[in-house]
Short mmCIF file of C-alpha atoms in Angstrom, two decimals:
data_model
loop_
_atom_site.label_atom_id
_atom_site.label_comp_id
_atom_site.label_asym_id
_atom_site.label_seq_id
_atom_site.Cartn_x
_atom_site.Cartn_y
_atom_site.Cartn_z
CA MET Y 56 -107.60 48.09 141.04
CA TYR Y 57 -108.29 46.54 145.33
CA LEU Y 58 -108.71 42.94 145.09
CA LYS Y 59 -110.08 40.85 147.74
CA TYR Y 60 -108.81 37.14 149.03
CA SER Y 61 -110.33 35.03 150.65
CA LEU Y 62 -107.99 32.54 153.06
CA THR Y 63 -108.72 29.42 151.10
CA THR Y 64 -107.52 31.41 148.05
CA LEU Y 65 -104.77 32.56 149.77
CA LEU Y 66 -103.18 29.74 151.63
CA THR Y 67 -103.55 27.99 147.94
CA THR Y 68 -101.18 30.86 146.51
CA ILE Y 69 -98.61 30.35 149.39
CA LEU Y 70 -99.03 26.33 148.61
CA SER Y 71 -98.17 27.24 145.18
CA PHE Y 72 -95.66 29.30 145.17
CA THR Y 73 -93.89 27.01 147.79
CA SER Y 74 -93.94 24.14 145.25
CA ILE Y 75 -93.13 26.27 142.07
CA ALA Y 76 -90.13 26.90 143.99
CA ARG Y 77 -88.81 23.37 144.88
CA ALA Y 78 -86.29 22.31 143.12
CA ALA Y 79 -86.38 18.72 141.14
CA THR Y 80 -85.18 15.58 143.24
CA THR Y 81 -81.74 14.22 142.32
CA THR Y 82 -79.75 11.80 143.31
CA GLN Y 83 -76.82 11.61 145.60
CA GLY Y 84 -74.76 8.35 145.46
CA ARG Y 85 -77.09 5.96 147.02
CA ASN Y 86 -79.69 8.25 147.87
CA PHE Y 87 -82.18 11.15 146.84
CA VAL Y 88 -81.54 15.36 146.87
CA TYR Y 89 -84.55 16.45 147.68
CA ASN Y 90 -85.28 20.13 147.93
CA GLY Y 91 -82.04 21.12 147.76
CA ALA Y 92 -80.46 18.21 150.06
CA PRO Y 93 -79.81 14.95 150.32
CA LYS Y 94 -82.71 12.72 152.63
CA TYR Y 95 -84.22 9.42 153.57
CA LEU Y 96 -87.32 9.78 152.20
CA ALA Y 97 -90.97 7.53 153.03
CA GLY Y 98 -94.15 7.44 150.68
CA THR Y 99 -97.45 6.21 149.41
CA ASN Y 100 -99.02 4.36 146.50
CA ALA Y 101 -102.70 5.95 145.54
CA TYR Y 102 -102.69 4.83 142.35
CA TRP Y 103 -106.29 5.82 141.71
CA LEU Y 104 -105.97 10.04 142.29
CA SER Y 105 -105.75 10.09 138.96
CA LEU Y 106 -108.76 8.39 138.55
CA LEU Y 107 -111.58 10.60 140.64
CA GLN Y 108 -114.45 11.56 139.53
CA SER Y 109 -114.52 14.21 142.37
CA ASN Y 110 -111.82 16.97 142.77
CA ALA Y 111 -112.62 17.26 146.10
CA ASN Y 112 -111.90 13.91 146.84
CA VAL Y 113 -108.42 14.43 145.36
CA ASP Y 114 -107.86 17.48 147.34
CA ALA Y 115 -108.83 15.74 150.71
CA ALA Y 116 -107.18 11.96 149.90
CA MET Y 117 -103.52 14.56 149.11
CA ALA Y 118 -104.11 16.68 152.53
CA GLU Y 119 -104.01 13.36 154.37
CA ILE Y 120 -100.80 12.05 152.56
CA ALA Y 121 -99.41 15.32 153.80
CA ALA Y 122 -100.05 15.21 156.76
CA SER Y 123 -99.01 11.51 157.64
CA LYS Y 124 -95.47 13.39 156.19
CA ALA Y 125 -95.24 11.17 153.14
CA PHE Y 126 -93.11 13.18 150.71
CA VAL Y 127 -94.16 11.15 147.60
CA VAL Y 128 -96.75 9.68 146.06
CA ARG Y 129 -96.89 6.63 143.47
CA VAL Y 130 -100.36 7.38 141.22
CA TRP Y 131 -101.17 6.31 137.91
CA ALA Y 132 -100.10 8.13 134.59
CA PHE Y 133 -102.28 4.99 132.43
CA SER Y 134 -106.13 4.39 131.69
CA ASP Y 135 -105.94 2.70 128.79
CA VAL Y 136 -108.91 1.26 126.54
CA ASN Y 137 -109.86 -0.14 123.33
CA THR Y 138 -113.30 0.97 123.73
CA PRO Y 139 -114.61 4.74 124.64
CA SER Y 140 -116.63 4.29 127.36
CA ASP Y 141 -118.39 6.53 130.38
CA ASP Y 142 -115.69 5.49 132.80
CA ILE Y 143 -112.33 7.84 133.56
CA TYR Y 144 -109.66 6.85 131.00
CA PHE Y 145 -107.08 8.24 128.96
CA GLN Y 146 -106.23 6.83 126.03
CA GLN Y 147 -107.97 4.59 123.79
CA ILE Y 148 -106.08 2.30 121.37
CA SER Y 149 -108.15 0.93 118.51
CA ALA Y 150 -107.18 -0.39 114.90
CA ASP Y 151 -110.34 2.04 113.37
CA LEU Y 152 -107.63 5.18 114.45
CA SER Y 153 -105.17 6.57 112.28
CA GLY Y 154 -101.20 6.75 112.44
CA ASN Y 155 -99.93 5.27 115.71
CA GLN Y 156 -103.99 4.15 115.91
CA THR Y 157 -103.83 5.86 119.54
CA LYS Y 158 -106.02 8.68 120.48
CA LEU Y 159 -105.59 10.77 123.99
CA ASN Y 160 -109.37 11.24 125.84
CA GLU Y 161 -109.46 15.15 126.77
CA GLY Y 162 -113.06 14.98 127.38
CA PRO Y 163 -114.63 15.21 130.25
CA ASN Y 164 -113.64 11.89 131.82
CA GLY Y 165 -110.06 11.84 129.69
CA ILE Y 166 -107.07 13.23 131.26
CA THR Y 167 -108.15 16.09 132.62
CA HIS Y 168 -107.85 13.40 136.12
CA LEU Y 169 -104.35 13.30 136.01
CA ASP Y 170 -104.10 17.53 135.49
CA TYR Y 171 -106.33 17.66 138.69
CA ALA Y 172 -104.09 15.35 140.33
CA ILE Y 173 -100.63 16.81 139.02
CA GLN Y 174 -102.44 19.88 140.29
CA SER Y 175 -102.99 19.39 143.46
CA ALA Y 176 -100.01 17.64 144.58
CA GLU Y 177 -98.54 20.57 143.66
CA ARG Y 178 -100.87 22.46 146.64
CA HIS Y 179 -99.58 20.34 148.67
CA GLY Y 180 -96.17 20.31 148.63
CA LEU Y 181 -96.49 16.71 147.10
CA GLN Y 182 -94.04 15.07 144.31
CA LEU Y 183 -95.41 11.56 142.56
CA ILE Y 184 -94.02 8.96 140.96
CA LEU Y 185 -95.48 8.37 137.43
CA PRO Y 186 -95.91 4.97 135.62
CA LEU Y 187 -96.51 5.29 131.96
CA LEU Y 188 -97.89 1.24 131.24
CA ASN Y 189 -99.37 -1.67 133.37
CA GLY Y 190 -97.63 -4.62 132.75
CA ASN Y 191 -101.14 -5.45 134.76
CA PRO Y 192 -104.40 -6.00 132.50
CA ASP Y 193 -105.95 -3.29 134.73
CA PHE Y 194 -106.58 -0.40 133.37
CA GLY Y 195 -105.57 -1.57 130.33
CA GLY Y 196 -101.31 -2.15 129.88
CA VAL Y 197 -99.82 -3.90 127.76
CA ASN Y 198 -103.25 -6.88 127.06
CA ALA Y 199 -104.38 -3.53 125.89
CA TYR Y 200 -101.79 -2.36 122.85
CA CYS Y 201 -100.92 -6.30 122.50
CA THR Y 202 -105.17 -5.84 121.58
CA VAL Y 203 -104.44 -3.51 118.74
CA PHE Y 204 -100.85 -4.42 117.46
CA ASN Y 205 -101.39 -8.74 117.84
CA CYS Y 206 -98.40 -9.35 120.01
CA ASP Y 207 -98.97 -10.53 123.56
CA SER Y 208 -96.59 -10.31 127.36
CA THR Y 209 -93.15 -11.46 126.08
CA THR Y 210 -93.41 -9.77 122.64
CA PHE Y 211 -95.12 -6.09 123.55
CA TRP Y 212 -91.30 -5.60 124.29
CA THR Y 213 -90.61 -6.01 120.56
CA SER Y 214 -93.02 -5.37 118.42
CA GLU Y 215 -92.60 -2.00 116.64
CA PRO Y 216 -96.01 -1.04 116.02
CA ALA Y 217 -96.99 -1.27 119.69
CA GLN Y 218 -93.76 0.18 120.56
CA ALA Y 219 -94.41 3.32 118.63
CA ALA Y 220 -97.82 3.18 119.89
CA TYR Y 221 -96.06 3.38 124.01
CA LEU Y 222 -94.08 5.89 122.68
CA ASN Y 223 -95.75 8.14 121.71
CA TRP Y 224 -98.13 8.27 124.87
CA THR Y 225 -94.96 9.07 126.86
CA GLU Y 226 -94.36 11.71 125.01
CA THR Y 227 -97.86 13.14 125.03
CA VAL Y 228 -97.66 12.63 129.10
CA ILE Y 229 -93.56 13.37 129.36
CA THR Y 230 -94.18 16.91 127.61
CA ARG Y 231 -97.60 18.03 129.35
CA TYR Y 232 -96.20 17.53 132.97
CA ARG Y 233 -92.05 17.72 132.56
CA ASN Y 234 -92.45 21.91 133.66
CA SER Y 235 -94.66 20.25 136.86
CA PRO Y 236 -92.51 20.77 140.21
CA ALA Y 237 -94.64 17.48 141.33
CA ILE Y 238 -92.64 15.28 139.10
CA PHE Y 239 -90.88 12.97 141.32
CA ALA Y 240 -89.74 10.35 138.68
CA TRP Y 241 -91.19 9.01 135.39
CA GLU Y 242 -91.66 5.57 135.55
CA LEU Y 243 -91.16 3.25 132.50
CA CYS Y 244 -94.43 0.39 133.66
CA ASN Y 245 -95.37 -0.84 136.56
CA GLU Y 246 -94.63 -4.53 137.23
CA PRO Y 247 -93.21 -5.03 133.82
CA ARG Y 248 -93.03 -8.91 133.51
CA CYS Y 249 -92.03 -10.53 130.38
CA PRO Y 250 -92.62 -14.67 131.10
CA GLY Y 251 -89.83 -17.19 130.27
CA CYS Y 252 -88.10 -14.54 127.98
CA ASP Y 253 -83.80 -13.93 127.83
CA THR Y 254 -83.44 -10.99 130.69
CA ASN Y 255 -81.96 -9.20 127.64
CA ILE Y 256 -85.20 -8.65 126.00
CA ILE Y 257 -86.64 -6.15 128.48
CA TYR Y 258 -82.99 -5.17 129.35
CA ASN Y 259 -82.89 -3.71 125.87
CA TRP Y 260 -86.09 -2.44 126.51
CA ALA Y 261 -85.40 -0.68 129.25
CA ALA Y 262 -82.38 0.82 128.00
CA THR Y 263 -83.89 2.59 124.77
CA VAL Y 264 -87.16 3.47 126.62
CA SER Y 265 -85.14 5.77 129.87
CA ALA Y 266 -82.75 6.97 127.01
CA HIS Y 267 -85.97 8.43 125.49
CA ILE Y 268 -87.43 10.00 127.89
CA LYS Y 269 -84.28 11.15 129.37
CA SER Y 270 -83.81 13.57 125.86
CA LEU Y 271 -87.50 14.14 126.62
CA ASP Y 272 -86.71 15.40 130.11
CA PRO Y 273 -83.92 15.21 130.77
CA ALA Y 274 -84.29 17.79 134.81
CA HIS Y 275 -86.24 14.64 136.47
CA LEU Y 276 -85.23 11.05 137.12
CA VAL Y 277 -86.59 8.29 135.83
CA ALA Y 278 -86.82 4.22 136.77
CA LEU Y 279 -88.07 1.06 135.49
CA GLY Y 280 -91.01 0.02 138.09
CA ASP Y 281 -90.40 -3.52 138.36
CA GLU Y 282 -91.01 -5.66 140.82
CA GLY Y 283 -86.85 -6.82 141.55
CA TRP Y 284 -86.66 -10.28 140.50
CA LEU Y 285 -83.60 -11.63 140.44
CA CYS Y 286 -81.72 -14.82 138.79
CA ALA Y 287 -79.62 -15.42 141.22
CA GLY Y 288 -78.48 -15.67 144.77
CA GLY Y 289 -80.75 -15.95 148.38
CA ASP Y 290 -83.28 -19.38 148.58
CA GLY Y 291 -83.68 -20.58 145.24
CA SER Y 292 -87.24 -19.73 145.53
CA TYR Y 293 -88.91 -18.34 143.14
CA PRO Y 294 -87.66 -14.05 143.39
CA TYR Y 295 -84.64 -15.78 142.71
CA GLN Y 296 -85.31 -18.05 139.39
CA CYS Y 297 -85.07 -15.67 136.54
CA THR Y 298 -88.60 -16.59 135.61
CA ASN Y 299 -90.67 -13.29 134.77
CA GLY Y 300 -87.86 -11.97 132.49
CA VAL Y 301 -86.13 -9.18 134.72
CA ASP Y 302 -83.04 -9.10 136.08
CA PHE Y 303 -82.95 -6.79 138.86
CA GLU Y 304 -79.68 -6.19 139.25
CA LYS Y 305 -78.56 -5.93 135.56
CA ASN Y 306 -80.95 -3.94 134.80
CA LEU Y 307 -79.83 -1.03 137.51
CA GLY Y 308 -76.91 -0.80 135.53
CA ILE Y 309 -78.63 0.90 132.76
CA ALA Y 310 -77.16 3.96 133.03
CA THR Y 311 -80.43 6.14 132.39
CA LEU Y 312 -82.38 4.49 135.10
CA ASP Y 313 -81.66 6.59 137.98
CA PHE Y 314 -83.20 4.04 140.97
CA GLY Y 315 -83.91 0.96 141.35
CA THR Y 316 -87.57 -0.82 142.72
CA PHE Y 317 -88.65 -3.69 144.36
CA HIS Y 318 -92.09 -5.02 145.28
CA LEU Y 319 -92.62 -7.09 148.28
CA TYR Y 320 -95.82 -9.54 148.72
CA PRO Y 321 -94.67 -12.94 150.15
CA ASP Y 322 -98.08 -14.08 150.99
CA ALA Y 323 -98.90 -13.38 147.02
CA TRP Y 324 -95.49 -15.36 146.55
CA ARG Y 325 -96.05 -18.19 149.26
CA GLU Y 326 -92.64 -16.61 150.76
CA SER Y 327 -93.03 -16.28 154.83
CA ALA Y 328 -93.06 -12.43 156.23
CA GLN Y 329 -89.21 -13.05 157.85
CA TRP Y 330 -87.78 -14.01 154.69
CA GLY Y 331 -89.01 -10.33 153.12
CA ASN Y 332 -86.13 -9.46 155.48
CA THR Y 333 -84.22 -10.72 153.77
CA TRP Y 334 -85.44 -9.66 149.96
CA ILE Y 335 -85.13 -6.23 150.94
CA THR Y 336 -81.30 -6.38 152.30
CA ASP Y 337 -80.91 -8.78 148.90
CA HIS Y 338 -81.54 -5.47 147.76
CA ASP Y 339 -80.25 -2.91 149.44
CA ALA Y 340 -76.56 -5.12 148.71
CA ILE Y 341 -77.51 -4.55 145.19
CA GLY Y 342 -78.12 -1.06 145.25
CA ALA Y 343 -74.37 -1.05 147.25
CA ARG Y 344 -72.47 -2.93 144.28
CA VAL Y 345 -73.94 -0.80 141.91
CA GLY Y 346 -74.05 2.46 143.87
CA LYS Y 347 -77.52 3.53 143.03
CA PRO Y 348 -80.38 4.03 145.21
CA VAL Y 349 -83.00 1.67 146.23
CA VAL Y 350 -86.08 1.67 146.78
CA LEU Y 351 -88.88 -0.50 148.23
CA GLU Y 352 -91.86 0.85 146.45
CA GLU Y 353 -94.34 -1.29 146.90
CA TYR Y 354 -95.10 -3.55 150.16
CA GLY Y 355 -97.98 -4.96 151.79
CA ALA Y 356 -99.49 -8.24 154.15
CA VAL Y 357 -102.43 -9.59 154.99
CA VAL Y 358 -103.65 -11.90 157.70
CA GLY Y 359 -107.29 -13.29 157.85
CA GLY Y 360 -108.30 -10.62 155.48
CA GLU Y 361 -106.96 -7.77 157.74
CA VAL Y 362 -103.24 -5.92 157.22
CA ASP Y 363 -100.73 -7.51 159.03
CA ALA Y 364 -99.85 -4.73 160.41
CA SER Y 365 -96.43 -6.47 162.62
CA ALA Y 366 -95.09 -7.70 159.88
CA GLU Y 367 -94.58 -4.67 158.11
CA GLU Y 368 -93.87 -2.84 160.91
CA GLY Y 369 -90.74 -5.95 160.86
CA TRP Y 370 -89.53 -4.67 157.45
CA GLN Y 371 -90.02 -1.24 157.83
CA ALA Y 372 -87.50 -1.61 160.96
CA THR Y 373 -85.36 -3.55 158.38
CA VAL Y 374 -85.15 -0.80 156.16
CA LEU Y 375 -84.46 1.82 158.59
CA LYS Y 376 -81.21 -0.27 159.23
CA SER Y 377 -80.00 -0.08 155.79
CA ASN Y 378 -79.13 2.10 153.44
CA VAL Y 379 -82.48 1.53 151.31
CA ALA Y 380 -83.75 4.76 150.46
CA MET Y 381 -87.16 5.03 150.24
CA ASP Y 382 -90.14 2.99 150.79
CA LEU Y 383 -93.47 3.42 149.65
CA TYR Y 384 -96.51 0.89 151.20
CA TRP Y 385 -99.53 -0.11 149.21
CA GLN Y 386 -101.50 1.67 149.81
CA PHE Y 387 -102.89 5.04 151.07
CA ALA Y 388 -106.74 4.61 151.82
CA ASP Y 389 -109.61 6.55 153.34
CA SER Y 390 -112.68 5.16 153.82
CA ALA Y 391 -114.38 8.84 154.28
CA LEU Y 392 -114.36 8.85 150.48
CA ASP Y 393 -116.79 8.16 148.19
CA GLU Y 394 -115.20 6.33 145.57
CA GLY Y 395 -111.49 5.52 147.02
CA LYS Y 396 -110.06 2.36 145.52
CA GLU Y 397 -109.60 0.14 148.70
CA ASP Y 398 -107.89 -3.49 148.10
CA GLN Y 399 -107.09 -6.18 151.64
CA TYR Y 400 -103.48 -4.53 151.77
CA SER Y 401 -104.89 -0.80 152.33
CA VAL Y 402 -103.82 1.21 155.05
CA GLN Y 403 -106.65 3.41 155.95
CA VAL Y 404 -106.51 6.73 157.88
CA GLY Y 405 -107.61 6.53 161.25
CA ALA Y 406 -106.94 3.34 161.92
CA SER Y 407 -105.31 1.82 164.66
CA ASP Y 408 -102.09 0.66 162.59
CA PHE Y 409 -102.05 3.69 160.15
CA GLY Y 410 -99.94 5.70 163.32
CA ASP Y 411 -97.01 3.58 163.14
CA LEU Y 412 -97.30 2.42 159.84
CA ALA Y 413 -97.64 5.80 158.10
CA THR Y 414 -96.81 8.84 160.12
CA GLY Y 415 -94.06 7.63 162.30
CA HIS Y 416 -92.75 5.45 159.44
CA ALA Y 417 -92.38 8.89 157.55
CA ASN Y 418 -90.81 10.11 160.71
CA ALA Y 419 -87.93 7.58 161.80
CA MET Y 420 -86.79 7.90 157.68
CA VAL Y 421 -86.47 11.13 157.08
CA GLY Y 422 -84.66 12.17 160.60
CA LYS Y 423 -82.54 8.91 159.75
CA ALA Y 424 -79.02 10.94 159.38
CA VAL Y 425 -77.34 10.55 155.78
CA GLY Y 426 -73.42 9.80 155.51
#
């Protein structure tokens, strides 16, 4: 039979075979083993890639990210509602539903959008970090569960019905995508917090859930997805006071968590840009003590309503001098997309700072010697 392929089809097929051949990322000491070799990595956040109406926009963004030399993209694998709407959502949580009171949305405004984002990442040679829950109210998160299961940000972590529903979601996502070569890591939650709680609550929850995820998918990495709150050291400022019930160093010791994450927003925390360098080196030191990779997973700074490129370049220089395994700026944006999710921290394609903050830094990280 004679088959005629277009150039686009041929290139897509080649990219698909290339991505399928890529091995799952693992760890070696304080580094990631990416495509068979230990490397320092760089990436970006683009949480909204699973929430776009247009597949063409997903592909355009993935192509731009790949061209910027990023290896890893962090994308939301959650969008929870209590009442269905025309907006994109993946899961309904409602007292009106039977069983664990959740329902997967397989309609045109549902999980197929996450499907497509993962398929596009495969075609573009990218890997994804997929958080399974939001500690913040955006896109449902803990609040959506607690609306139904009568809990709050302090009791969600130990609520049996809420946890049953959440674990059902983790199983749905992980069994659906665990064979994809685009998976870099699963994350338990974006920015979990338990204000005023004993740190054992989040610790025990993270140990239980990460072990469950490993039982479903032992091949891929697992992380908590926290902001890196500390309970000692530093200058005694808010991020070091254990206020949110999260102890980064303690949690990093959990055997079924493969790497640690920390975030950096000094302006929101009423700290200086220079303070951010200490935050980075303190987490690097903890990674050295525990012997695992640590990742600066989100960072951003603004001045006068614009991205503070000077501050971010300074943090990137500190990362390069350290043994931090990877960093992901918040966030990639392209104003040419008609439904992008820009915010004040967005680093825009084509902006004067994009070359340095995105492509230039990614090249420097990947070119850094391991050893």
